[in-house]
């Protein structure tokens, strides 16, 4: 028989037996063959402590360069093994230029800054997966910048997958690989990224063209009349303008408006107090030319054996550089210029103008330069042409 009061008391307590009432002293005697099974059962019920409190089983880092900072997105998966006591897992060093911009909300654990480090704190075992956002302010002078990130004691260093726009940044450390994604590997437990901001391209100064002063470089007019005095006036204006403008025409006395065309497209127009107001613009965007055609009608009266004709063209609100006119009147008369602002001319220029639109009758050519704020006028005298008569 072997007696051990202390060991027996511990065995009774561990095995769930009811202890004896407390006494100041005492002893018990138990056979050895009964003591050994109780001792072996006590050793089996004691739990084994884990080899470590926690393990970081996965960590990933992604970064993106901006003009002001290096932005990092970190993903961690931590397996906590210890229970019934507080466990701290130190993940990253938070230096003076490293700022937390986003932390997760976990059930049963907390992630945040503790003692200058990004730390997971918990007292419950389990697997925790979470993401953290950081901003690393660069250091350096001039165009070159540098930022670094240090790992915590419980994290094995891993590479950083860096995105950098090659048109905006030039990597210095590590050297650029030629693609937008670069693997930055840690050295001595520290990730270092150096870059240089690309020079901003020089933008050519936009030259604002001053508004184009509307004008009429040239105009062509044609009178056509029958022997009964029914006359038609067709005036074709070549316009120069770069935006919509208002053009005003004052019709000569006794004339009525027949039709108006802008680049061969009919316009709806009305005359008020012998004044025609139009909104004109180039047909195609970016062009600076347009053509306005105005057709008028007038009753000249019946031609006699001789007489005078007073002709006029509309007064235009824009200046006209050159005006050329043709008169196609009955061929049985001779015509002479007696007055007016337009002058008669002949020669090759007159023949070229006449060949554009051949019309019947006797043709007379007139022109005027630099017409501004006035109506071109012409006075013609006529008499019967007896040059072909047998009686002279």
CSV table of C-alpha atoms in Angstrom, one decimal:
chain,number,residue,atom,x,y,z
A,1,UNK,CA,0.0,0.0,0.0
A,2,UNK,CA,1.2,3.6,-0.9
A,3,UNK,CA,-0.2,6.7,0.8
A,4,UNK,CA,-0.1,10.2,-0.8
A,5,UNK,CA,-2.6,12.6,0.8
A,6,UNK,CA,-1.7,15.5,-1.6
A,7,UNK,CA,-1.9,13.5,-4.8
A,8,UNK,CA,-5.1,11.9,-3.8
A,9,UNK,CA,-6.8,15.2,-3.1
A,10,UNK,CA,-5.8,16.5,-6.5
A,11,UNK,CA,-7.1,13.4,-8.3
A,12,UNK,CA,-10.4,13.6,-6.6
A,13,UNK,CA,-10.8,17.2,-7.5
A,14,UNK,CA,-9.8,16.7,-11.2
A,15,UNK,CA,-12.0,13.7,-11.6
A,16,UNK,CA,-15.1,15.5,-10.5
A,17,UNK,CA,-15.4,13.7,-7.2
A,18,UNK,CA,-16.8,15.5,-4.1
A,19,UNK,CA,-14.0,16.5,-1.9
A,20,UNK,CA,-14.1,15.8,1.8
A,21,UNK,CA,-14.9,18.5,4.2
A,22,UNK,CA,-12.0,20.7,5.0
A,23,UNK,CA,-10.1,19.6,8.0
A,24,UNK,CA,-7.0,20.8,9.7
A,25,UNK,CA,-5.2,17.5,9.0
A,26,UNK,CA,-5.8,14.0,7.8
A,27,UNK,CA,-4.6,11.1,5.7
A,28,UNK,CA,-6.0,8.4,3.5
A,29,UNK,CA,-4.8,5.0,2.4
A,30,UNK,CA,-5.5,3.7,-1.2
A,31,UNK,CA,-4.2,0.7,-3.1
A,32,UNK,CA,-1.6,1.5,-5.8
A,33,UNK,CA,-3.5,-0.4,-8.5
A,34,UNK,CA,-6.4,2.1,-8.0
A,35,UNK,CA,-4.2,5.2,-7.9
A,36,UNK,CA,-2.5,4.6,-11.3
A,37,UNK,CA,-5.7,4.8,-13.5
A,38,UNK,CA,-6.8,8.0,-11.7
A,39,UNK,CA,-3.4,9.6,-12.4
A,40,UNK,CA,-3.4,8.6,-16.1
A,41,UNK,CA,-6.9,10.1,-16.5
A,42,UNK,CA,-5.8,13.4,-15.1
A,43,UNK,CA,-2.9,13.6,-17.7
A,44,UNK,CA,-5.3,12.9,-20.6
A,45,UNK,CA,-7.9,15.6,-19.6
A,46,UNK,CA,-5.3,18.5,-19.5
A,47,UNK,CA,-5.5,20.5,-23.0
A,48,UNK,CA,-2.3,21.1,-25.0
A,49,UNK,CA,-1.3,24.7,-25.6
A,50,UNK,CA,-1.0,25.8,-29.4
A,51,UNK,CA,2.5,26.2,-30.7
A,52,UNK,CA,1.7,29.9,-31.6
A,53,UNK,CA,-1.1,32.3,-30.8
A,54,UNK,CA,-1.8,33.3,-34.4
A,55,UNK,CA,-0.6,33.0,-38.0
A,56,UNK,CA,-0.9,35.3,-41.0
A,57,UNK,CA,-1.8,32.8,-43.7
A,58,UNK,CA,-2.3,35.2,-46.6
A,59,UNK,CA,-1.3,38.8,-47.4
A,60,UNK,CA,-1.6,40.7,-50.7
A,61,UNK,CA,-0.6,44.3,-51.5
A,62,UNK,CA,-1.8,46.5,-54.5
A,63,UNK,CA,-0.6,50.0,-55.1
A,64,UNK,CA,-1.5,52.9,-57.4
A,65,UNK,CA,0.5,56.1,-58.0
A,66,UNK,CA,-1.2,59.5,-57.9
A,67,UNK,CA,0.2,63.0,-58.1
A,68,UNK,CA,0.1,63.4,-54.3
A,69,UNK,CA,0.6,59.9,-52.8
A,70,UNK,CA,1.1,56.2,-53.2
A,71,UNK,CA,-2.3,54.5,-52.4
A,72,UNK,CA,-2.1,50.9,-51.1
A,73,UNK,CA,-4.9,48.3,-50.8
A,74,UNK,CA,-3.8,45.5,-48.4
A,75,UNK,CA,-5.6,42.2,-48.0
A,76,UNK,CA,-4.9,39.9,-45.0
A,77,UNK,CA,-6.2,36.5,-43.7
A,78,UNK,CA,-5.2,35.8,-40.1
A,79,UNK,CA,-5.8,32.5,-38.3
A,80,UNK,CA,-6.1,33.0,-34.5
A,81,UNK,CA,-5.3,29.8,-32.5
A,82,UNK,CA,-5.2,31.0,-28.9
A,83,UNK,CA,-8.4,31.2,-26.8
A,84,UNK,CA,-9.5,32.8,-23.6
A,85,UNK,CA,-6.8,35.4,-23.8
A,86,UNK,CA,-6.0,38.6,-25.8
A,87,UNK,CA,-4.0,38.1,-29.0
A,88,UNK,CA,-2.3,40.8,-30.9
A,89,UNK,CA,-1.1,40.4,-34.6
A,90,UNK,CA,1.1,43.2,-35.8
A,91,UNK,CA,0.7,43.6,-39.6
A,92,UNK,CA,2.3,46.8,-40.9
A,93,UNK,CA,4.4,49.6,-39.5
A,94,UNK,CA,2.6,53.0,-39.5
A,95,UNK,CA,5.4,55.5,-40.1
A,96,UNK,CA,4.9,59.3,-39.9
A,97,UNK,CA,4.0,59.5,-43.6
A,98,UNK,CA,1.7,56.5,-43.6
A,99,UNK,CA,-2.0,57.1,-43.0
A,100,UNK,CA,-4.9,54.7,-42.6
A,101,UNK,CA,-7.7,55.6,-44.9
A,102,UNK,CA,-10.0,52.6,-44.5
A,103,UNK,CA,-10.2,49.8,-41.8
A,104,UNK,CA,-12.7,46.9,-41.7
A,105,UNK,CA,-15.4,46.2,-39.1
A,106,UNK,CA,-15.0,42.6,-37.9
A,107,UNK,CA,-17.1,40.5,-35.6
A,108,UNK,CA,-15.1,39.4,-32.6
A,109,UNK,CA,-11.9,41.3,-33.5
A,110,UNK,CA,-10.6,44.9,-34.1
A,111,UNK,CA,-8.2,46.2,-36.6
A,112,UNK,CA,-6.5,49.6,-36.1
A,113,UNK,CA,-3.4,51.5,-35.1
A,114,UNK,CA,-1.8,50.4,-31.9
A,115,UNK,CA,1.6,51.5,-30.8
A,116,UNK,CA,2.5,52.8,-34.3
A,117,UNK,CA,1.5,49.5,-36.0
A,118,UNK,CA,-1.5,48.2,-37.9
A,119,UNK,CA,-2.7,45.5,-35.5
A,120,UNK,CA,-5.4,42.9,-35.2
A,121,UNK,CA,-6.6,42.5,-31.6
A,122,UNK,CA,-9.0,39.6,-30.5
A,123,UNK,CA,-9.5,37.0,-27.8
A,124,UNK,CA,-11.6,34.7,-29.9
A,125,UNK,CA,-10.0,32.0,-32.1
A,126,UNK,CA,-11.0,31.8,-35.8
A,127,UNK,CA,-10.1,32.9,-39.3
A,128,UNK,CA,-10.3,36.7,-40.1
A,129,UNK,CA,-10.1,38.0,-43.7
A,130,UNK,CA,-10.2,41.7,-44.2
A,131,UNK,CA,-8.9,44.7,-46.4
A,132,UNK,CA,-7.2,47.8,-45.3
A,133,UNK,CA,-6.5,51.1,-47.2
A,134,UNK,CA,-3.5,53.2,-46.7
A,135,UNK,CA,-2.0,56.4,-48.2
A,136,UNK,CA,1.8,56.9,-48.2
A,137,UNK,CA,2.9,60.5,-48.6
A,138,UNK,CA,6.1,60.7,-50.6
A,139,UNK,CA,9.3,62.4,-49.5
A,140,UNK,CA,11.9,64.1,-51.7
A,141,UNK,CA,12.6,67.3,-53.4
A,142,UNK,CA,12.1,68.5,-57.0
A,143,UNK,CA,10.3,66.2,-59.4
A,144,UNK,CA,11.4,62.9,-57.8
A,145,UNK,CA,9.3,61.3,-55.1
A,146,UNK,CA,9.9,58.3,-52.8
A,147,UNK,CA,7.6,56.3,-50.4
A,148,UNK,CA,8.2,53.2,-48.3
A,149,UNK,CA,6.2,50.6,-46.4
A,150,UNK,CA,7.5,48.4,-43.6
A,151,UNK,CA,6.0,45.1,-42.5
A,152,UNK,CA,5.0,44.1,-39.0
A,153,UNK,CA,6.6,41.4,-36.9
A,154,UNK,CA,4.0,38.8,-37.7
A,155,UNK,CA,3.8,39.3,-41.5
A,156,UNK,CA,6.2,37.8,-44.0
A,157,UNK,CA,7.3,40.4,-46.6
A,158,UNK,CA,5.4,40.1,-49.9
A,159,UNK,CA,5.7,42.0,-53.2
A,160,UNK,CA,3.6,45.0,-54.1
A,161,UNK,CA,1.7,45.0,-57.4
A,162,UNK,CA,2.0,48.6,-58.5
A,163,UNK,CA,-0.1,50.4,-61.1
A,164,UNK,CA,1.5,53.5,-62.6
A,165,UNK,CA,0.4,55.5,-65.7
A,166,UNK,CA,3.4,55.6,-67.9
A,167,UNK,CA,2.3,58.9,-69.4
A,168,UNK,CA,2.1,60.6,-66.0
A,169,UNK,CA,4.9,58.9,-64.0
A,170,UNK,CA,8.3,57.5,-64.6
A,171,UNK,CA,9.4,54.8,-62.1
A,172,UNK,CA,12.9,55.3,-60.7
A,173,UNK,CA,12.9,52.6,-58.0
A,174,UNK,CA,12.3,49.9,-59.2
A,175,UNK,CA,13.1,50.7,-62.9
A,176,UNK,CA,10.1,50.8,-65.1
A,177,UNK,CA,9.3,47.5,-66.9
A,178,UNK,CA,7.5,49.2,-69.8
A,179,UNK,CA,4.0,48.1,-68.7
A,180,UNK,CA,1.5,49.7,-66.4
A,181,UNK,CA,1.7,46.9,-63.8
A,182,UNK,CA,5.0,46.4,-62.0
A,183,UNK,CA,6.0,44.0,-59.2
A,184,UNK,CA,7.9,45.8,-56.4
A,185,UNK,CA,9.8,43.3,-54.2
A,186,UNK,CA,10.7,44.1,-50.6
A,187,UNK,CA,14.3,44.6,-49.6
A,188,UNK,CA,15.3,43.9,-46.0
A,189,UNK,CA,11.6,43.9,-45.0
A,190,UNK,CA,10.9,47.3,-46.6
A,191,UNK,CA,9.0,48.1,-49.8
A,192,UNK,CA,10.4,51.2,-51.5
A,193,UNK,CA,8.9,53.0,-54.5
A,194,UNK,CA,10.6,55.9,-56.2
A,195,UNK,CA,9.0,57.9,-59.1
A,196,UNK,CA,9.2,61.1,-61.1
A,197,UNK,CA,6.2,63.1,-62.3
A,198,UNK,CA,6.3,63.3,-66.1
A,199,UNK,CA,6.5,66.8,-67.4
A,200,UNK,CA,3.2,68.2,-68.5
A,201,UNK,CA,3.0,68.5,-72.3
A,202,UNK,CA,3.0,72.0,-73.6
A,203,UNK,CA,-0.4,72.9,-74.8
A,204,UNK,CA,-0.4,75.2,-77.8
A,205,UNK,CA,-2.1,78.5,-77.0
A,206,UNK,CA,-5.4,78.6,-78.7
A,207,UNK,CA,-5.6,81.6,-81.0
A,208,UNK,CA,-9.0,83.1,-80.9
A,209,UNK,CA,-9.9,84.4,-84.3
A,210,UNK,CA,-11.6,87.8,-84.2
A,211,UNK,CA,-15.1,87.9,-85.6
A,212,UNK,CA,-15.2,88.3,-89.3
A,213,UNK,CA,-16.7,91.5,-90.5
A,214,UNK,CA,-19.5,90.7,-92.9
A,215,UNK,CA,-19.0,92.0,-96.4
A,216,UNK,CA,-19.9,91.4,-100.0
A,217,UNK,CA,-16.8,90.9,-102.1
A,218,UNK,CA,-18.8,90.9,-105.4
A,219,UNK,CA,-22.3,91.2,-106.7
A,220,UNK,CA,-23.8,90.7,-110.2
A,221,UNK,CA,-27.1,92.2,-111.4
A,222,UNK,CA,-29.1,91.5,-114.5
A,223,UNK,CA,-32.0,93.6,-116.0
A,224,UNK,CA,-34.2,91.9,-118.6
A,225,UNK,CA,-37.1,93.8,-120.2
A,226,UNK,CA,-39.7,93.1,-122.9
A,227,UNK,CA,-40.8,95.7,-125.4
A,228,UNK,CA,-44.0,96.2,-123.3
A,229,UNK,CA,-41.8,97.3,-120.4
A,230,UNK,CA,-42.1,94.2,-118.1
A,231,UNK,CA,-38.7,94.1,-116.4
A,232,UNK,CA,-37.1,91.6,-114.1
A,233,UNK,CA,-34.1,92.4,-111.9
A,234,UNK,CA,-31.9,89.5,-110.6
A,235,UNK,CA,-29.1,90.4,-108.2
A,236,UNK,CA,-26.6,87.8,-107.0
A,237,UNK,CA,-24.5,88.7,-103.9
A,238,UNK,CA,-21.4,86.7,-102.8
A,239,UNK,CA,-21.4,87.0,-99.0
A,240,UNK,CA,-18.4,86.7,-96.7
A,241,UNK,CA,-19.3,85.8,-93.1
A,242,UNK,CA,-18.4,83.3,-90.3
A,243,UNK,CA,-21.6,83.2,-88.3
A,244,UNK,CA,-25.3,84.1,-88.6
A,245,UNK,CA,-25.7,87.8,-89.4
A,246,UNK,CA,-28.5,90.1,-90.3
A,247,UNK,CA,-28.6,91.6,-93.8
A,248,UNK,CA,-30.9,94.4,-94.7
A,249,UNK,CA,-31.9,95.3,-98.3
A,250,UNK,CA,-33.9,98.4,-99.2
A,251,UNK,CA,-35.8,97.9,-102.5
A,252,UNK,CA,-35.9,100.6,-105.1
A,253,UNK,CA,-39.1,102.5,-105.6
A,254,UNK,CA,-41.6,100.7,-107.8
A,255,UNK,CA,-40.0,97.3,-107.3
A,256,UNK,CA,-41.7,94.2,-105.8
A,257,UNK,CA,-40.0,91.1,-104.4
A,258,UNK,CA,-40.5,87.9,-106.3
A,259,UNK,CA,-38.1,85.3,-104.8
A,260,UNK,CA,-35.1,85.1,-102.4
A,261,UNK,CA,-32.5,82.2,-102.4
A,262,UNK,CA,-29.7,81.5,-100.0
A,263,UNK,CA,-27.2,79.0,-101.5
A,264,UNK,CA,-30.0,78.0,-104.0
A,265,UNK,CA,-32.4,77.3,-101.1
A,266,UNK,CA,-35.6,79.4,-101.2
A,267,UNK,CA,-36.2,81.6,-98.2
A,268,UNK,CA,-39.5,82.8,-96.8
A,269,UNK,CA,-39.2,86.6,-96.6
A,270,UNK,CA,-41.5,89.6,-96.3
A,271,UNK,CA,-41.0,93.2,-97.2
A,272,UNK,CA,-42.0,95.9,-94.8
A,273,UNK,CA,-41.8,99.6,-95.8
A,274,UNK,CA,-39.7,98.6,-98.8
A,275,UNK,CA,-37.2,96.9,-96.5
A,276,UNK,CA,-36.2,93.3,-96.5
A,277,UNK,CA,-34.5,91.9,-93.4
A,278,UNK,CA,-32.8,88.5,-93.6
A,279,UNK,CA,-30.8,86.2,-91.3
A,280,UNK,CA,-28.0,84.7,-93.3
A,281,UNK,CA,-25.3,82.2,-92.4
A,282,UNK,CA,-22.9,79.8,-94.2
A,283,UNK,CA,-24.7,76.6,-95.2
A,284,UNK,CA,-21.8,74.4,-93.8
A,285,UNK,CA,-20.1,74.8,-90.4
A,286,UNK,CA,-16.7,76.3,-90.6
A,287,UNK,CA,-17.2,77.9,-94.0
A,288,UNK,CA,-17.1,81.7,-94.6
A,289,UNK,CA,-18.9,82.0,-97.9
A,290,UNK,CA,-22.5,82.1,-99.0
A,291,UNK,CA,-24.6,83.3,-101.9
A,292,UNK,CA,-27.8,85.3,-101.7
A,293,UNK,CA,-29.9,85.8,-104.8
A,294,UNK,CA,-32.8,88.3,-104.9
A,295,UNK,CA,-35.3,88.5,-107.8
A,296,UNK,CA,-37.4,91.7,-108.3
A,297,UNK,CA,-40.0,92.8,-110.8
A,298,UNK,CA,-40.9,96.2,-112.1
A,299,UNK,CA,-43.1,97.8,-114.8
A,300,UNK,CA,-41.0,100.2,-116.9
A,301,UNK,CA,-43.9,101.2,-119.1
A,302,UNK,CA,-44.2,100.9,-122.9
A,303,UNK,CA,-41.2,101.8,-124.9
A,304,UNK,CA,-41.8,104.8,-127.2
A,305,UNK,CA,-39.7,105.9,-130.2
A,306,UNK,CA,-37.3,107.5,-127.7
A,307,UNK,CA,-37.2,108.2,-124.0
A,308,UNK,CA,-35.3,107.7,-120.7
A,309,UNK,CA,-35.0,104.8,-118.3
A,310,UNK,CA,-34.2,105.3,-114.6
A,311,UNK,CA,-32.8,102.1,-113.2
A,312,UNK,CA,-31.7,101.2,-109.6
A,313,UNK,CA,-30.6,98.3,-107.5
A,314,UNK,CA,-31.3,97.6,-103.8
A,315,UNK,CA,-29.3,99.4,-101.2
A,316,UNK,CA,-27.5,96.8,-99.0
A,317,UNK,CA,-26.5,97.3,-95.4
A,318,UNK,CA,-23.1,95.5,-96.0
A,319,UNK,CA,-20.4,97.1,-98.1
A,320,UNK,CA,-20.0,95.8,-101.7
A,321,UNK,CA,-16.5,95.7,-103.1
A,322,UNK,CA,-17.4,95.2,-106.8
A,323,UNK,CA,-20.7,95.4,-108.6
A,324,UNK,CA,-21.2,94.4,-112.2
A,325,UNK,CA,-24.5,94.7,-114.1
A,326,UNK,CA,-25.9,93.8,-117.4
A,327,UNK,CA,-29.0,95.2,-119.1
A,328,UNK,CA,-30.8,93.1,-121.7
A,329,UNK,CA,-33.2,95.5,-123.4
A,330,UNK,CA,-35.1,95.4,-126.7
A,331,UNK,CA,-32.7,95.3,-129.7
A,332,UNK,CA,-34.7,97.8,-131.7
A,333,UNK,CA,-33.3,100.7,-129.7
A,334,UNK,CA,-30.0,102.3,-129.3
A,335,UNK,CA,-29.0,103.1,-125.6
A,336,UNK,CA,-26.7,105.6,-124.1
A,337,UNK,CA,-25.7,106.3,-120.5
A,338,UNK,CA,-27.0,109.7,-119.4
A,339,UNK,CA,-26.1,109.5,-115.6
A,340,UNK,CA,-26.1,107.5,-112.4
A,341,UNK,CA,-23.5,106.0,-110.2
A,342,UNK,CA,-22.7,103.0,-112.4
A,343,UNK,CA,-20.4,103.4,-115.5
A,344,UNK,CA,-20.5,101.6,-118.8
A,345,UNK,CA,-17.6,99.4,-119.8
A,346,UNK,CA,-16.6,97.1,-122.7
A,347,UNK,CA,-13.9,94.7,-123.6
A,348,UNK,CA,-12.9,91.1,-122.7
A,349,UNK,CA,-14.4,91.4,-119.2
A,350,UNK,CA,-17.7,92.3,-120.6
A,351,UNK,CA,-17.7,89.4,-123.1
A,352,UNK,CA,-16.8,87.0,-120.3
A,353,UNK,CA,-19.7,88.1,-118.1
A,354,UNK,CA,-22.1,88.0,-121.0
A,355,UNK,CA,-21.1,84.4,-121.9
A,356,UNK,CA,-22.2,83.1,-118.5
A,357,UNK,CA,-25.9,83.5,-119.1
A,358,UNK,CA,-26.9,84.2,-122.7
A,359,UNK,CA,-30.1,86.2,-122.9
A,360,UNK,CA,-31.9,87.8,-125.9
A,361,UNK,CA,-31.8,91.5,-126.6
A,362,UNK,CA,-29.2,94.2,-126.8
A,363,UNK,CA,-26.7,93.9,-123.9
A,364,UNK,CA,-25.0,96.8,-122.1
A,365,UNK,CA,-22.5,96.3,-119.3
A,366,UNK,CA,-22.0,98.5,-116.3
A,367,UNK,CA,-19.9,98.4,-113.1
A,368,UNK,CA,-19.3,100.2,-109.8
A,369,UNK,CA,-16.7,99.8,-107.1
A,370,UNK,CA,-16.9,100.3,-103.3
A,371,UNK,CA,-20.6,100.6,-102.9
A,372,UNK,CA,-21.5,101.4,-99.2
A,373,UNK,CA,-24.8,102.6,-97.7
A,374,UNK,CA,-26.1,103.6,-101.1
A,375,UNK,CA,-28.2,102.3,-103.9
A,376,UNK,CA,-26.5,101.9,-107.3
A,377,UNK,CA,-28.3,103.9,-110.0
A,378,UNK,CA,-28.3,104.2,-113.8
A,379,UNK,CA,-30.0,106.6,-116.3
A,380,UNK,CA,-30.3,105.4,-119.9
A,381,UNK,CA,-31.6,107.3,-122.9
A,382,UNK,CA,-32.9,105.3,-125.8
A,383,UNK,CA,-34.0,105.9,-129.4
A,384,UNK,CA,-35.1,103.8,-132.3
A,385,UNK,CA,-32.2,102.1,-134.0
A,386,UNK,CA,-32.5,102.9,-137.8
A,387,UNK,CA,-29.1,101.6,-138.7
A,388,UNK,CA,-30.7,98.6,-140.5
A,389,UNK,CA,-33.5,100.7,-142.2
A,390,UNK,CA,-33.7,101.1,-145.9
A,391,UNK,CA,-34.9,104.7,-145.5
A,392,UNK,CA,-32.1,106.9,-144.4
